[in-house]
Coordinates of C-alpha atoms in Angstrom, one line a residue:
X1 CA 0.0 0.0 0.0
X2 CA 1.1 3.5 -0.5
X3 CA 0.6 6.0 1.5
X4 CA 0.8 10.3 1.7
X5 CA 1.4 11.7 4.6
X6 CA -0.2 15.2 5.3
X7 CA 1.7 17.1 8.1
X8 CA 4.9 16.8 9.0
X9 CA 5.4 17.2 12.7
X10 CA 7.4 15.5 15.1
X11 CA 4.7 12.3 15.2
X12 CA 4.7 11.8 11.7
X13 CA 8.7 12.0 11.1
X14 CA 9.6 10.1 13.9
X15 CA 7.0 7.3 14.5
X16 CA 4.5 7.2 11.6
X17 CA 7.2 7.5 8.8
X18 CA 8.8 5.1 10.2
X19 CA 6.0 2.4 10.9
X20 CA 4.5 2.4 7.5
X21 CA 7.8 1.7 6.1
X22 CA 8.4 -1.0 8.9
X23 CA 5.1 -2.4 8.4
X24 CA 6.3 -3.5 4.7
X25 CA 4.5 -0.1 3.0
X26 CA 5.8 2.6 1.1
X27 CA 5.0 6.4 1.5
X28 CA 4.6 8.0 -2.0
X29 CA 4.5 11.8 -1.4
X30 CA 4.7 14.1 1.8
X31 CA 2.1 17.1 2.1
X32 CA 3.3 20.2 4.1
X33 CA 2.3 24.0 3.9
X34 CA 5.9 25.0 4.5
X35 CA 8.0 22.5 2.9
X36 CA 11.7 22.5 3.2
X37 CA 14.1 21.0 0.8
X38 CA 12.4 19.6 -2.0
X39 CA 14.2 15.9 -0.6
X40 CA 13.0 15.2 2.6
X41 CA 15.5 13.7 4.7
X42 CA 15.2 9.9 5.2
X43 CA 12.7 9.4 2.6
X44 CA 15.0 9.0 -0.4
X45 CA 12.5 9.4 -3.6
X46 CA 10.0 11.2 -1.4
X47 CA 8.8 14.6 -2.3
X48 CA 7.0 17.9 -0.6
X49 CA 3.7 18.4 -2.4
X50 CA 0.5 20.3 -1.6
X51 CA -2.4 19.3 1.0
X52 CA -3.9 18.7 -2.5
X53 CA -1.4 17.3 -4.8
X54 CA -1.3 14.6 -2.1
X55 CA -5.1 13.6 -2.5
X56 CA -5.1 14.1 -6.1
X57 CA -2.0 11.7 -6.7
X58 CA -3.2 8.3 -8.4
X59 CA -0.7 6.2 -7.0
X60 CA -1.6 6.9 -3.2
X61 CA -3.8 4.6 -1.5
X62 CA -4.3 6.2 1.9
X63 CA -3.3 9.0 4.0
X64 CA -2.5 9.5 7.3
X65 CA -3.4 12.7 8.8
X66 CA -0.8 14.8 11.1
X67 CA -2.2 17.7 11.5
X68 CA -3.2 19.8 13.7
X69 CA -6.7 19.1 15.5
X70 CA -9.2 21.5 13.9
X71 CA -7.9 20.5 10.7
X72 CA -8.2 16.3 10.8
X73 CA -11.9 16.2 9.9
X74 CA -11.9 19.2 6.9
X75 CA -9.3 17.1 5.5
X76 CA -10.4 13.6 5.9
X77 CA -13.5 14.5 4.1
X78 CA -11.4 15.5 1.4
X79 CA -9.3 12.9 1.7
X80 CA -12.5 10.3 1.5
X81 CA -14.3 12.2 -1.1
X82 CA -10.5 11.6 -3.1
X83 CA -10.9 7.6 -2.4
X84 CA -8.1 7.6 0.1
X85 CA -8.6 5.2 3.1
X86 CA -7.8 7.9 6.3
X87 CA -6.2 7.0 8.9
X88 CA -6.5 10.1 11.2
X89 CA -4.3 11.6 14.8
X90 CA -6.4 11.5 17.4
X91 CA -8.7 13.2 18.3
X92 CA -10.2 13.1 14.9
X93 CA -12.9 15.1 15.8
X94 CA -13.9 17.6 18.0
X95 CA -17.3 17.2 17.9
X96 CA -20.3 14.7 17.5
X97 CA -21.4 16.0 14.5
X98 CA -18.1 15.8 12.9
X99 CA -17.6 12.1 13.5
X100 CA -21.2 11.4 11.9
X101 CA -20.0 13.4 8.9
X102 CA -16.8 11.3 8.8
X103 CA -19.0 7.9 9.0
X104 CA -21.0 9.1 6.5
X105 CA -18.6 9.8 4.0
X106 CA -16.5 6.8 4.6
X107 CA -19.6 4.6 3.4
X108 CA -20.3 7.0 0.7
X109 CA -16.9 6.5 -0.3
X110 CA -16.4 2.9 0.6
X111 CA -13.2 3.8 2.0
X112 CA -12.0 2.9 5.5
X113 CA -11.2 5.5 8.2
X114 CA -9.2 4.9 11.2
X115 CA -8.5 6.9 14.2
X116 CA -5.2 6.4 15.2
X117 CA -5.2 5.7 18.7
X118 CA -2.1 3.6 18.9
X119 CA -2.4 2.1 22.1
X120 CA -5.4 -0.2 21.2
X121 CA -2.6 -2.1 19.3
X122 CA -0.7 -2.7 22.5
X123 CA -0.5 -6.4 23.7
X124 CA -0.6 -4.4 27.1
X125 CA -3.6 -3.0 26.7
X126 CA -5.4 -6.6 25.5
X127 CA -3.8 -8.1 28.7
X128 CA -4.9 -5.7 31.1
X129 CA -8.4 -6.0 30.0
X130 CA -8.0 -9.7 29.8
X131 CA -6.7 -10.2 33.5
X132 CA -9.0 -11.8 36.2
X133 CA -9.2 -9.1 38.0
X134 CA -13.1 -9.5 38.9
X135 CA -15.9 -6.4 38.1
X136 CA -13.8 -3.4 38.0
X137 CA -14.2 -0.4 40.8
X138 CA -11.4 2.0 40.3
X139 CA -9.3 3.0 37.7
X140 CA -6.3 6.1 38.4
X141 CA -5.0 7.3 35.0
X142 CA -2.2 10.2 34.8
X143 CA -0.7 12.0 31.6
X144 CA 1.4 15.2 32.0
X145 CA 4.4 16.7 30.2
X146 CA 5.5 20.5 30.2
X147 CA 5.2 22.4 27.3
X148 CA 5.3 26.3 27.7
X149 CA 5.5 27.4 23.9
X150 CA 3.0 29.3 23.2
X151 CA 2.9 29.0 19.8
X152 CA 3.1 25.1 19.8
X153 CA -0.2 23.7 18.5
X154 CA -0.7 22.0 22.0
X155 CA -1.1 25.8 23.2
X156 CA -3.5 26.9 20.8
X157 CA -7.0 27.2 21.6
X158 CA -7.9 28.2 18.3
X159 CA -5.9 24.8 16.8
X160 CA -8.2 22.6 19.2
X161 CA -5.0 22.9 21.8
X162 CA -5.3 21.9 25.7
X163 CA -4.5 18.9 28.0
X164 CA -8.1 17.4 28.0
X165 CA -7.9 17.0 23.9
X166 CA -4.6 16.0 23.3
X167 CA -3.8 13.4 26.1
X168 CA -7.3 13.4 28.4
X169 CA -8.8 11.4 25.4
X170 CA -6.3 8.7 26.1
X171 CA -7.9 8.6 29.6
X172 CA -11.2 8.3 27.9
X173 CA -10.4 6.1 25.8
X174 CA -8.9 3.6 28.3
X175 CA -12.4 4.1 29.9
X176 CA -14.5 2.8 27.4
X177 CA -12.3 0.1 26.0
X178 CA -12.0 -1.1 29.6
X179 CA -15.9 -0.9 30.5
X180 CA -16.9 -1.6 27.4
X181 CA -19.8 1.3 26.6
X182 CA -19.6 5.2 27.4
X183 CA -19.8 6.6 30.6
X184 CA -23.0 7.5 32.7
X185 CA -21.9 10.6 34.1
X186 CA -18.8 12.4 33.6
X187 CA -17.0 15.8 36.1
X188 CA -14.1 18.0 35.3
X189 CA -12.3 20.5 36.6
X190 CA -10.1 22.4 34.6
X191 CA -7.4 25.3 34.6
X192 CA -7.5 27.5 31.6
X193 CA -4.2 29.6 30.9
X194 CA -4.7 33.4 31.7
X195 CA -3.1 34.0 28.2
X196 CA -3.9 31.2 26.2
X197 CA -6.7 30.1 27.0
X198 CA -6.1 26.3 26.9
X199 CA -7.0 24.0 29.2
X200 CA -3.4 23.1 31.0
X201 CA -4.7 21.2 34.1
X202 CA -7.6 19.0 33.8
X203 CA -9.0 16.6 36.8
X204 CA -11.6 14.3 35.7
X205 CA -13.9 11.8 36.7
X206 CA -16.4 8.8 34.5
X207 CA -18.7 6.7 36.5
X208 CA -20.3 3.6 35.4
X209 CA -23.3 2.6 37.7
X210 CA -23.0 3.5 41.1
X211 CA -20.2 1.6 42.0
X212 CA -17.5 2.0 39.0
X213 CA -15.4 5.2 38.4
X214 CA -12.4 6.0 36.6
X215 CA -10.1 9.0 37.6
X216 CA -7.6 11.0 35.7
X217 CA -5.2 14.0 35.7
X218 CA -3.5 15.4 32.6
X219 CA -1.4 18.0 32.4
X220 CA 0.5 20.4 29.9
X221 CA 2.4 22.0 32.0
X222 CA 3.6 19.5 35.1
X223 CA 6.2 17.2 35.4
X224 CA 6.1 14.3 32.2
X225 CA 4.8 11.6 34.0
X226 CA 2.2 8.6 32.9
X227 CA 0.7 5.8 34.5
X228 CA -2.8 3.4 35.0
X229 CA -4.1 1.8 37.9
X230 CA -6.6 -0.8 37.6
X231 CA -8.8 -2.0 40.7
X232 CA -11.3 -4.8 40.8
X233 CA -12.6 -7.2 43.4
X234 CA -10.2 -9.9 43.0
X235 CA -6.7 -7.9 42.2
X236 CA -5.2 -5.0 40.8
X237 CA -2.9 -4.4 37.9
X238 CA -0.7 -1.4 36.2
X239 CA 1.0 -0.5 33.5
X240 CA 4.2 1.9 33.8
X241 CA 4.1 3.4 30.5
X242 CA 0.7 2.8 29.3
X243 CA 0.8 5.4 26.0
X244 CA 4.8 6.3 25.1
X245 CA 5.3 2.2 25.1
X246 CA 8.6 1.7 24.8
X247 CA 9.7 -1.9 23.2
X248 CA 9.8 -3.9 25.9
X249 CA 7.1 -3.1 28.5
X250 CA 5.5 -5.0 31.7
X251 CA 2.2 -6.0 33.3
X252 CA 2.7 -5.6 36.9
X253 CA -0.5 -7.7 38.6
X254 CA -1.4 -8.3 42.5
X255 CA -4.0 -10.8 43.2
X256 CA -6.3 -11.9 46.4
X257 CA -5.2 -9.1 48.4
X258 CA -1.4 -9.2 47.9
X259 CA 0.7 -6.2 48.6
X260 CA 2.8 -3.8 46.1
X261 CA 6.3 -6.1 46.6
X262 CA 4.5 -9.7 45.7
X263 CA 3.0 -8.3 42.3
X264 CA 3.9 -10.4 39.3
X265 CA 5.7 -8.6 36.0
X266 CA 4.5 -10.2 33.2
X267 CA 7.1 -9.3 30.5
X268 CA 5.9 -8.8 27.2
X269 CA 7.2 -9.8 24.1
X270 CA 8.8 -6.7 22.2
X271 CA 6.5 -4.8 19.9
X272 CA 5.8 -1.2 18.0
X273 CA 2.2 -0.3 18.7
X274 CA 2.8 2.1 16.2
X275 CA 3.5 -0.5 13.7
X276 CA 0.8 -3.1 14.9
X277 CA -1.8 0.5 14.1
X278 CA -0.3 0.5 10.3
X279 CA -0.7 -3.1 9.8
X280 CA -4.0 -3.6 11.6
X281 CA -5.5 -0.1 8.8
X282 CA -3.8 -1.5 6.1
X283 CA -5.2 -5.0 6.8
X284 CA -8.7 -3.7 7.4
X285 CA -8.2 -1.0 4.6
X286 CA -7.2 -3.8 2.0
X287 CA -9.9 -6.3 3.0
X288 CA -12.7 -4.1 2.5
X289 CA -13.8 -3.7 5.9
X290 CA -16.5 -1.1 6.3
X291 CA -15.4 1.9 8.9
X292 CA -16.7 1.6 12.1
X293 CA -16.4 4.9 14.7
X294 CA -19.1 4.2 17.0
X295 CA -15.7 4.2 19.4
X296 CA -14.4 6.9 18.5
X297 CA -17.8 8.8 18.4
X298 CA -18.0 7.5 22.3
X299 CA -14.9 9.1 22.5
X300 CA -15.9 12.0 21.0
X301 CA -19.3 12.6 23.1
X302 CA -17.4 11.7 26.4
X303 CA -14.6 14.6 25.5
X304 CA -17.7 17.1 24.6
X305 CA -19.6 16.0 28.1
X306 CA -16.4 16.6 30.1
X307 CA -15.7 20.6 28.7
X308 CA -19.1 21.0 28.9
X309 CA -19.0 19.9 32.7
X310 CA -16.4 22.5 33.1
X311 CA -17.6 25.2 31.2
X312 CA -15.1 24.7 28.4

């Protein structure tokens, strides 16, 4: 499969890029606003192009989309409407509405769409869902780096910037794919930037029942830090680096009431969840599968329930 890449920001050169290419595809052509040299570096053969040149170029067969937020559903309609299968950053929308338009166009175009939330591809993910751990009651999720450029994208408001967009709907995603359905009720409290106006602290809570809640903090502008805790009746379990996976990760699990030092690692096998993503959309993308967001609209509607609880 070939691919076009539109955006070329630090995601896209140094993990995307490299994960198609990994995967066994190639990238045909690069789309940037402000290209550089007319050789991009690494890519032997690869050339800058247009936003447009990209979609209108026969030989591509999908595009993954890098830029920045308030731009990944304007061009992934374009994109489908060209009879490219998308794969899109996350979030790829920032509203409801937008994902419907997305699903609609995908099966208008009978192209696939993916939003790439890489960590779905993780064998540490599938494990920690997968452990015994009994009905789940708690769940502690924290994701925080500091980032004080103002004109980084992350620091725009008007770019779809703010902790609770870029890494919060990580958190939210973890919720759903760990419960299984959208939240009942949702709470945040957030810390806008006097100048900015980005969200650069964000506390947040989403209950399932009475009796299941997950809890998360995400930060722009604390000490880089990530982690999950999962509670249920029978055990708990954790994951160190749960989204910046390095290769070789571990599944620390406690069972039947054990303490922190008899937990159990379970060592993974080595893996790129970055490359597991390419070849899981190119798979689907190549099969015919028909595009499915109804988890990335929960997403979506989770994301818009939590600003709206904060007055976002």
């Amino acid at each position: 499969m070939k691919f076009g890449i539109l955006g070329w920001g630090k995601i896209a050169r140094t993990q995307l890029a490299p994960a198609i290419l990994e995967a066994g595809h190639e990238i045909a052509v690069v789309g940037s606003r402000e290209p550089g040299a007319e050789q991009i570096p690494g890519l032997p053969g690869v050339r800058w192009r247009s936003y447009e040149a990209v979609l209108a170029d026969s030989e591509v067969d999908a595009v993954y989309i890098a830029l920045p937020n308030h731009l990944h559903v304007p061009w992934t309609l374009r994109a489908l409407e060209a009879r490219k299968h998308v794969l899109c950053e996350k979030p790829m929308a920032l509203t409801v509405a937008e994902v419907d338009a997305v699903q609609a166009a995908a099966e208008q175009s009978q192209r696939h769409m993916q939003e790439a939330f890489m960590v779905r591809h993780h064998p540490q993910w599938h494990m920690l869902r997968d452990l015994p751990l009994g009905a789940l009651r708690s769940v502690q999720i924290g994701f925080s780096y500091d980032n004080r450029d103002p004109a980084n994208i992350r620091n725009r408001a008007d770019l779809g910037g703010g902790a609770l967009w870029d890494i919060g709907c990580y958190a939210v995603f973890a919720g759903i794919w760990l419960f299984g359905r959208e939240p009942d009720h949702v709470r945040l409290r957030a810390t806008n930037h006097a100048q900015w106006g980005t969200d650069v602290h964000a506390h947040g809570e989403l209950g399932w029942g009475g009796d299941a809640c997950l809890q998360f903090y995400v930060s722009t502008q604390s000490a880089a830090h990530q982690g999950v805790r999962v509670l249920g009746e029978r055990g708990w379990a954790e994951l160190a680096v749960p989204f910046n996976a390095p290769a070789r990760v571990s599944v620390r699990q406690c069972m039947d009431g054990g303490t922190s030092d008899k937990a159990t690692a379970h060592e993974l096998a080595p893996v790129n969840q970055y490359v597991e993503m390419v070849r899981a959309f190119a798979s689907t993308a190549q099969e015919g599968t028909a595009t499915d967001l109804s988890e990335s609209r929960a997403v979506a509607q989770t994301l818009v329930r939590l600003r709206h609880s904060a007055g976002l």
